[in-house]
Each structure stands twice: as C-alpha cells, then as structure tokens.
Amino acid sequence: MDRIKTAGNCQYRFEPGESELVSEDASLERDEPWECPHDAVEGEEYCVFHLSTAHRSELGIRDRQVRAELIAAVESDSDTRNEFVGATFGELDLRDRKINSTNALPINFRHCTFEGKVRLQDAHVVDQLDFSHSYFRSRFELDSARFDSDLICYDCAFDGVMSASTARFSGRGVFSRAGFEHTAAFNNGTTFDDDAIFTGTTFRSNAKFTGTQFEGRAFFRGSEFRYRALFTSASFADIASFADARFTDATVFDSVRFDGPATFGTEDIHSAYGPATFETAPTFEDSVAEGFLDFTGVDFEDGGDFSQARFEELVDFRDSLLMGDLRLDDAQCGERFEFNPRAAGEGSSSPASGRHSTAGPSPNRRRATSSSTFETPWSGPSRSRPRPPSSRLSTTCASSRLPSGSSTSPPFGPP
C-alpha cells in the first residue's frame, strides 16, 4: 500500500474551551492546548488525521490508508506521534491486532470524531487508550478484545451500538458521563479486573451487563437507565455503588452476586450522591449478598421482588419509599434486616445521620409480602412488620447486630 506523501507540519491546534467538563478524577480534567505532531499531507494545511473525511475522499485517500498511517505513528519511536487529538476518522478497523506504542505511552484520541465503525474485536491493546470527549457516530465494537491498561471513554457520545461482549478490561474501564443512544452491551462474560466507572452515565437504550464480572470496584453513581437495565447473573467482587442512579424501565438483578458492600442508598452524610430511584419494580430474585446491602432512602415507586434472595450480612431498607409490594418470598437473612420505610411525601434522610422515619403505614405505602412471617427479631417498629394473611415465612434472620455506634455505611471512596 502506497504511503501518503507529506510535506511540512500539520497546522492543527487544539484549544480547550471554557465549557470543558471537570471530572472527579484529576487525570480526566480540563485539557491543555495541543499542537499536532504529524506531518501535513503534501499540498494541504493539515495531516491525514485532521483532514475531513469528505476532503480525504476527494484526494483519493481511503480509510485503510489512514489506518496504516495511524499504526505507523503509534509504533514510531516518537513520544508524541501516538497523539491524535481532535482527529476525524471514517471506519477504523483494528480487528485481531496487537496495539502498543513503542514507548509504552498512552494513545490519545481525545476529542475525536469517528464517522464510521470503530472495530476492535479480538484486538489486544497493550497501552492506555483515551477517547475522552469523543463522538462515535456509528458502532463501537470491542467484542472479545483485551485491554491491558485503561480504556477511557469519559464524556463520550455513542450514537451507535456499543458492543463489548466477552471483552476483558485489565485496567480501568472509564465511561463516566458518557451517553449511549443505543444498546450498550457489556455482557456474556465481559470482565472488569480493575475499576469499572460509569458515574453519571446515561443509557438511553438497553444496558446489558448480563453475566458481567466486576472483579474491581463498580461505580454507577448518578447514572440514568432510561430503558432496560439488565444485570442478570452479574457478579461484584468488591464495592458496588448505584447511589443516585435512576432506573426508569425494567430493572433485573436476578441471580446477581454481591461479594463486597453494595449500596443503592446515600453512601454517607458527606456524599454528593443521594439514594437511587426505581420507577418500575426491580427484581433481585435468587440474588446473593455476602456483604452489606444498602437501600436506605431508596424510592421504590412500584415495589420490588427479592424472592429467594440470600442476605448474609446487614440489609437496610430504612427510610426507603415503598409504593408497591416488596416481595421477600423464601428470602434468607443471616445477620440483620432493617425495614422501616417512610410514608409518601416524607423526605429521605442520610443513613449516616441516624434520622429515620417511624411513621406508620399510609394509604400510599404498601407492606412487604412473603409466603410467611419473619421468625427473628425485627429492627423496624412493629406496625411496619410484614404480616401476610397466612403461612409461615422461610426467611430466617439471626439476632446478631452491628456494634453500638458503628456506621451502617461502607467506605465508598471516590474512584
């Protein structure tokens, strides 16, 4: 394949605007001015990466030539030629490739526009890939890819399907403040070995995390699930936070395993994230929580189903808003079950403050239901205790309690 003829320096310069977003993570903060290190196409002002796709087509430059120039730049000895800030790409096909820079430096695609598919299926990416603030107009395909370092998609816009089934992220997977217009699929055994960060992410279509393995911390703080949120058979080995998340459609956590502390409520009195909201009834059937499970202050606007769930430690529903039936058929609780929902119209309080509603049932609040009654001490007031009309409950709760004065909130630190 003929190389593209070049002459002189590319004149592209990136100047960050006043509207640049600032992240909780200092490494993702406001950009610095940047000058393109690549050579301009002969007779043109810009390099092949900063020409528009339409102009490249007029010059007879094809996507595969752009790909060849990109790979050559990444593999060069230069410390800066692996940077492509503000570039525009058509289709970028990097399937079945090992991608690593000669100097083991991050590959910088910040503020780029991808007009065609980005295809990384079965690729092995050694170095950090940074797509922060980029725009993907078509599909982003990562199926069965391996990422040895961080994949950063902070504040990205995905107009096409995002597919990362069976991918493995050995570094951080950062999708904070990203927006997915179509299905985002991290399912069928996708593994996050390090932190999975979806803070403030918006899913406008299916969010598929079925069978996903979160070996590091998982943060979905402040995320919006505007369509189905599917976490069936996912596993969380460390901290899982869904504080301040909003679920507006079907929400499925069936057969999920939480090995570490998990919260859907306010993390602590100093947290900027409040409790989550479920607009439709979530299902946690057959789920297992080995650690603390927190629903303090959470809004269940249509009830919820925890049938056959198993809670090994404290599970806390205090101050939650329960607008429908909370099913606990055949659930098991090994330590302590806190249940004292607030009436409709009452504001929630922080779980760390110790201020919880003791109001009795109201016409707007339904009670927990199950096939029988609790056999062990109940931490809520007697009038809130679920009493179905018949049969015994197979739910069992040991009488152990937290030490006096201890906090019910786990240490959910910022990612």
Short mmCIF file of C-alpha atoms in Angstrom, two decimals, residues 37-358:
data_model
loop_
_atom_site.label_atom_id
_atom_site.label_comp_id
_atom_site.label_asym_id
_atom_site.label_seq_id
_atom_site.Cartn_x
_atom_site.Cartn_y
_atom_site.Cartn_z
CA PRO A 37 2.93 16.48 15.86
CA HIS A 38 2.13 14.89 12.48
CA ASP A 39 3.22 15.91 9.01
CA ALA A 40 0.76 17.64 6.71
CA VAL A 41 -0.44 15.90 3.56
CA GLU A 42 1.51 17.23 0.58
CA GLY A 43 -0.17 20.39 -0.68
CA GLU A 44 -2.52 20.59 2.31
CA GLU A 45 -2.54 22.52 5.57
CA TYR A 46 -3.41 19.52 7.75
CA CYS A 47 -2.24 15.96 8.31
CA VAL A 48 -4.25 12.98 7.13
CA PHE A 49 -5.91 12.69 10.57
CA HIS A 50 -7.14 16.30 10.65
CA LEU A 51 -8.50 16.44 7.13
CA SER A 52 -12.24 15.89 6.91
CA THR A 53 -13.39 12.52 5.60
CA ALA A 54 -15.01 14.30 2.65
CA HIS A 55 -11.76 16.04 1.69
CA ARG A 56 -9.76 12.83 2.09
CA SER A 57 -12.19 11.18 -0.29
CA GLU A 58 -11.66 13.99 -2.80
CA LEU A 59 -7.90 13.36 -2.56
CA GLY A 60 -8.40 9.63 -3.07
CA ILE A 61 -7.26 8.74 0.46
CA ARG A 62 -9.05 5.65 1.76
CA ASP A 63 -9.79 4.53 5.30
CA ARG A 64 -7.29 1.68 5.11
CA GLN A 65 -4.52 4.19 4.28
CA VAL A 66 -5.48 6.28 7.30
CA ARG A 67 -5.33 3.11 9.41
CA ALA A 68 -1.85 2.31 8.08
CA GLU A 69 -0.64 5.82 8.92
CA LEU A 70 -2.12 5.55 12.40
CA ILE A 71 -0.41 2.21 13.12
CA ALA A 72 2.90 3.55 11.82
CA ALA A 73 2.59 6.61 14.07
CA VAL A 74 1.75 4.54 17.15
CA GLU A 75 4.68 2.20 16.55
CA SER A 76 7.18 5.00 15.85
CA ASP A 77 9.96 5.99 18.26
CA SER A 78 8.43 9.42 18.83
CA ASP A 79 6.96 10.29 22.23
CA THR A 80 4.21 12.42 20.64
CA ARG A 81 3.17 10.76 17.40
CA ASN A 82 0.75 8.48 19.29
CA GLU A 83 -1.48 11.54 19.87
CA PHE A 84 -4.44 12.26 17.58
CA VAL A 85 -6.39 14.91 19.49
CA GLY A 86 -9.32 16.33 17.50
CA ALA A 87 -8.85 13.93 14.57
CA THR A 88 -11.65 12.73 12.28
CA PHE A 89 -11.87 9.11 11.17
CA GLY A 90 -14.13 7.21 8.82
CA GLU A 91 -14.19 3.47 9.56
CA LEU A 92 -11.32 2.38 11.78
CA ASP A 93 -10.76 -1.36 11.54
CA LEU A 94 -8.25 -2.69 14.07
CA ARG A 95 -9.62 -6.19 14.49
CA ASP A 96 -7.29 -9.03 15.51
CA ARG A 97 -4.35 -6.69 16.05
CA LYS A 98 -1.91 -6.18 18.86
CA ILE A 99 -1.83 -2.45 19.52
CA ASN A 100 1.02 -1.00 21.53
CA SER A 101 3.23 2.05 21.27
CA THR A 102 6.98 1.62 21.09
CA ASN A 103 7.49 3.73 24.21
CA ALA A 104 4.55 2.26 26.15
CA LEU A 105 2.80 5.65 26.19
CA PRO A 106 -0.97 6.24 26.23
CA ILE A 107 -2.61 6.51 22.83
CA ASN A 108 -4.52 9.79 22.79
CA PHE A 109 -7.79 10.03 20.82
CA ARG A 110 -9.33 12.82 22.91
CA HIS A 111 -11.95 15.00 21.20
CA CYS A 112 -12.01 12.82 18.08
CA THR A 113 -14.93 12.18 15.75
CA PHE A 114 -15.49 8.66 14.42
CA GLU A 115 -17.91 8.81 11.50
CA GLY A 116 -17.74 5.10 10.70
CA LYS A 117 -17.46 1.93 12.74
CA VAL A 118 -14.64 1.51 15.22
CA ARG A 119 -13.81 -2.20 15.16
CA LEU A 120 -11.56 -3.68 17.83
CA GLN A 121 -12.93 -7.21 18.02
CA ASP A 122 -10.33 -9.70 19.24
CA ALA A 123 -7.72 -6.94 19.45
CA HIS A 124 -5.05 -6.95 22.16
CA VAL A 125 -4.50 -3.38 23.33
CA VAL A 126 -1.39 -3.09 25.49
CA ASP A 127 -1.30 0.63 26.24
CA GLN A 128 -3.89 3.03 27.60
CA LEU A 129 -6.49 4.20 25.09
CA ASP A 130 -8.01 7.60 25.84
CA PHE A 131 -11.15 8.56 23.88
CA SER A 132 -12.32 11.27 26.31
CA HIS A 133 -14.84 13.77 24.86
CA SER A 134 -15.04 11.87 21.56
CA TYR A 135 -18.06 11.37 19.32
CA PHE A 136 -18.90 7.95 17.86
CA ARG A 137 -21.49 8.28 15.11
CA SER A 138 -21.60 4.55 14.33
CA ARG A 139 -20.89 1.28 16.12
CA PHE A 140 -18.11 0.82 18.66
CA GLU A 141 -17.21 -2.90 18.61
CA LEU A 142 -14.96 -4.34 21.31
CA ASP A 143 -16.17 -7.94 21.43
CA SER A 144 -13.54 -10.36 22.79
CA ALA A 145 -10.92 -7.57 22.91
CA ARG A 146 -8.27 -7.47 25.65
CA PHE A 147 -7.21 -4.22 27.29
CA ASP A 148 -4.08 -4.47 29.42
CA SER A 149 -4.29 -0.82 30.51
CA ASP A 150 -7.07 1.72 30.99
CA LEU A 151 -9.76 2.28 28.40
CA ILE A 152 -11.03 5.81 28.97
CA CYS A 153 -14.26 6.94 27.34
CA TYR A 154 -15.01 9.84 29.66
CA ASP A 155 -17.77 12.18 28.39
CA CYS A 156 -18.09 10.31 25.09
CA ALA A 157 -21.21 10.32 22.92
CA PHE A 158 -22.15 6.98 21.36
CA ASP A 159 -24.78 7.31 18.63
CA GLY A 160 -24.40 3.69 17.52
CA VAL A 161 -24.46 0.37 19.34
CA MET A 162 -21.66 -0.22 21.83
CA SER A 163 -20.72 -3.90 21.92
CA ALA A 164 -18.11 -5.27 24.33
CA SER A 165 -19.34 -8.82 24.88
CA THR A 166 -16.71 -11.17 26.35
CA ALA A 167 -14.14 -8.33 26.43
CA ARG A 168 -11.59 -8.19 29.24
CA PHE A 169 -10.54 -4.92 30.87
CA SER A 170 -7.41 -5.47 32.95
CA GLY A 171 -7.03 -1.73 33.55
CA ARG A 172 -9.81 0.64 34.45
CA GLY A 173 -12.87 0.86 32.24
CA VAL A 174 -13.91 4.53 32.45
CA PHE A 175 -17.25 5.50 30.91
CA SER A 176 -18.15 8.36 33.27
CA ARG A 177 -20.59 10.94 31.84
CA ALA A 178 -20.84 9.01 28.58
CA GLY A 179 -24.13 8.89 26.69
CA PHE A 180 -25.33 5.75 24.93
CA GLU A 181 -28.14 6.37 22.42
CA HIS A 182 -28.47 2.68 21.51
CA THR A 183 -27.73 -0.62 23.22
CA ALA A 184 -24.62 -0.78 25.37
CA ALA A 185 -23.67 -4.45 25.73
CA PHE A 186 -21.03 -5.47 28.28
CA ASN A 187 -22.48 -8.94 28.65
CA ASN A 188 -21.78 -12.65 28.13
CA GLY A 189 -18.78 -12.80 30.41
CA THR A 190 -17.24 -9.36 29.98
CA THR A 191 -14.71 -8.94 32.81
CA PHE A 192 -13.53 -5.79 34.56
CA ASP A 193 -10.42 -6.73 36.56
CA ASP A 194 -9.98 -3.16 37.82
CA ASP A 195 -12.46 -0.35 38.50
CA ALA A 196 -15.50 -0.10 36.23
CA ILE A 197 -16.55 3.55 36.35
CA PHE A 198 -19.94 4.56 34.93
CA THR A 199 -20.52 7.60 37.14
CA GLY A 200 -23.08 9.97 35.61
CA THR A 201 -23.52 7.79 32.53
CA THR A 202 -26.78 7.91 30.57
CA PHE A 203 -28.16 4.75 28.94
CA ARG A 204 -30.99 5.69 26.58
CA SER A 205 -31.48 2.12 25.36
CA ASN A 206 -30.72 -1.35 26.72
CA ALA A 207 -27.90 -1.52 29.24
CA LYS A 208 -26.72 -5.13 29.10
CA PHE A 209 -24.47 -6.36 31.90
CA THR A 210 -25.78 -9.93 31.92
CA GLY A 211 -23.10 -12.28 33.23
CA THR A 212 -20.58 -9.44 33.62
CA GLN A 213 -17.80 -9.99 36.15
CA PHE A 214 -16.77 -6.95 38.17
CA GLU A 215 -13.56 -8.00 39.92
CA GLY A 216 -12.67 -4.45 40.99
CA ARG A 217 -14.91 -1.68 42.25
CA ALA A 218 -18.02 -0.84 40.22
CA PHE A 219 -19.38 2.71 40.24
CA PHE A 220 -22.74 3.59 38.66
CA ARG A 221 -23.28 6.69 40.81
CA GLY A 222 -25.73 9.17 39.34
CA SER A 223 -26.29 7.09 36.21
CA GLU A 224 -29.58 7.10 34.33
CA PHE A 225 -31.02 3.89 32.92
CA ARG A 226 -33.81 5.17 30.67
CA TYR A 227 -34.60 1.76 29.21
CA ARG A 228 -33.95 -1.78 30.41
CA ALA A 229 -31.13 -2.32 32.91
CA LEU A 230 -30.12 -5.97 32.72
CA PHE A 231 -27.64 -7.30 35.30
CA THR A 232 -28.79 -10.93 35.45
CA SER A 233 -26.06 -13.26 36.79
CA ALA A 234 -23.53 -10.43 37.11
CA SER A 235 -21.00 -10.71 39.94
CA PHE A 236 -19.50 -7.89 42.02
CA ALA A 237 -16.36 -8.93 43.91
CA ASP A 238 -15.68 -5.54 45.50
CA ILE A 239 -17.59 -2.33 46.23
CA ALA A 240 -20.65 -1.71 44.05
CA SER A 241 -22.29 1.71 44.15
CA PHE A 242 -25.56 2.65 42.46
CA ALA A 243 -26.13 5.70 44.66
CA ASP A 244 -28.28 8.37 42.98
CA ALA A 245 -28.90 6.13 39.96
CA ARG A 246 -32.31 6.32 38.27
CA PHE A 247 -33.96 3.25 36.76
CA THR A 248 -36.98 4.10 34.61
CA ASP A 249 -37.78 0.77 32.93
CA ALA A 250 -37.37 -2.95 33.60
CA THR A 251 -34.51 -3.49 36.06
CA VAL A 252 -33.21 -7.01 36.53
CA PHE A 253 -30.63 -8.07 39.12
CA ASP A 254 -31.75 -11.71 39.24
CA SER A 255 -29.06 -14.21 40.31
CA VAL A 256 -26.59 -11.39 40.94
CA ARG A 257 -23.83 -11.96 43.47
CA PHE A 258 -22.53 -9.11 45.65
CA ASP A 259 -19.39 -10.30 47.47
CA GLY A 260 -18.49 -6.84 48.73
CA PRO A 261 -20.57 -3.99 50.15
CA ALA A 262 -23.21 -2.68 47.75
CA THR A 263 -25.24 0.48 48.05
CA PHE A 264 -28.24 1.90 46.26
CA GLY A 265 -28.75 4.43 49.05
CA THR A 266 -26.83 7.53 50.14
CA GLU A 267 -23.24 6.48 50.71
CA ASP A 268 -22.64 8.73 53.73
CA ILE A 269 -23.57 12.12 55.12
CA HIS A 270 -20.84 13.84 53.09
CA SER A 271 -21.65 12.19 49.76
CA ALA A 272 -22.84 14.25 46.80
CA TYR A 273 -24.92 11.28 45.68
CA GLY A 274 -28.35 10.61 47.14
CA PRO A 275 -30.36 7.39 47.07
CA ALA A 276 -31.37 5.63 43.87
CA THR A 277 -34.85 5.66 42.33
CA PHE A 278 -36.67 2.68 40.80
CA GLU A 279 -39.64 3.86 38.74
CA THR A 280 -40.66 0.27 38.00
CA ALA A 281 -40.31 -2.75 40.28
CA PRO A 282 -36.74 -4.10 40.24
CA THR A 283 -36.19 -7.84 40.58
CA PHE A 284 -33.43 -9.33 42.71
CA GLU A 285 -34.68 -12.91 42.62
CA ASP A 286 -32.12 -15.54 43.67
CA SER A 287 -29.53 -12.82 44.28
CA VAL A 288 -26.84 -13.27 46.93
CA ALA A 289 -25.31 -10.51 49.06
CA GLU A 290 -22.29 -11.64 51.05
CA GLY A 291 -21.62 -8.11 52.28
CA PHE A 292 -23.57 -5.07 53.46
CA LEU A 293 -26.54 -4.28 51.16
CA ASP A 294 -27.87 -0.74 51.48
CA PHE A 295 -31.24 0.56 50.24
CA THR A 296 -31.60 3.40 52.74
CA GLY A 297 -33.71 6.24 51.35
CA VAL A 298 -34.26 4.49 48.02
CA ASP A 299 -37.52 5.18 46.16
CA PHE A 300 -39.33 2.00 45.11
CA GLU A 301 -42.13 3.60 43.10
CA ASP A 302 -43.62 0.25 42.07
CA GLY A 303 -42.37 -2.13 44.75
CA GLY A 304 -39.71 -4.78 44.17
CA ASP A 305 -39.09 -8.52 44.18
CA PHE A 306 -36.40 -10.11 46.36
CA SER A 307 -37.84 -13.62 46.30
CA GLN A 308 -35.34 -16.33 47.21
CA ALA A 309 -32.62 -13.75 47.77
CA ARG A 310 -29.96 -14.52 50.38
CA PHE A 311 -28.54 -11.77 52.60
CA GLU A 312 -25.51 -12.87 54.63
CA GLU A 313 -24.93 -9.53 56.42
CA LEU A 314 -26.94 -6.40 57.14
CA VAL A 315 -29.57 -5.44 54.57
CA ASP A 316 -31.01 -2.00 55.18
CA PHE A 317 -34.32 -0.63 53.82
CA ARG A 318 -34.70 2.14 56.39
CA ASP A 319 -36.17 5.42 55.18
CA SER A 320 -36.98 3.92 51.77
CA LEU A 321 -40.16 4.92 49.93
CA LEU A 322 -42.21 1.83 49.14
CA MET A 323 -45.11 2.49 46.77
CA GLY A 324 -45.81 -1.12 45.83
CA ASP A 325 -45.39 -4.62 47.21
CA LEU A 326 -41.93 -5.68 48.31
CA ARG A 327 -41.79 -9.43 47.82
CA LEU A 328 -39.48 -11.47 50.06
CA ASP A 329 -40.77 -14.98 49.37
CA ASP A 330 -38.29 -17.58 50.66
CA ALA A 331 -35.62 -14.92 51.22
CA GLN A 332 -32.93 -15.61 53.82
CA CYS A 333 -31.18 -13.10 56.05
CA GLY A 334 -28.15 -14.21 58.01
CA GLU A 335 -27.45 -11.16 60.19
CA ARG A 336 -29.87 -8.23 60.45
CA PHE A 337 -32.76 -6.94 58.35
CA GLU A 338 -33.63 -3.25 58.73
CA PHE A 339 -37.07 -2.32 57.39
CA ASN A 340 -38.70 0.99 58.20
CA PRO A 341 -39.90 2.72 55.03
CA ARG A 342 -41.10 6.30 55.07
CA ALA A 343 -44.56 7.45 54.05
CA ALA A 344 -45.14 9.18 50.71
CA GLY A 345 -44.41 12.90 50.99
CA GLU A 346 -41.72 12.50 53.63
CA GLY A 347 -38.18 13.49 52.67
CA SER A 348 -35.44 10.92 52.96
CA SER A 349 -32.60 11.35 55.42
CA SER A 350 -28.99 10.33 55.26
CA PRO A 351 -28.34 6.85 56.67
CA ALA A 352 -25.33 8.23 58.48
CA SER A 353 -27.41 10.79 60.34
CA GLY A 354 -29.43 8.25 62.26
CA ARG A 355 -32.70 10.08 61.49
CA HIS A 356 -35.24 7.65 60.12
CA SER A 357 -38.99 7.78 59.84
CA THR A 358 -41.09 5.91 62.35
#
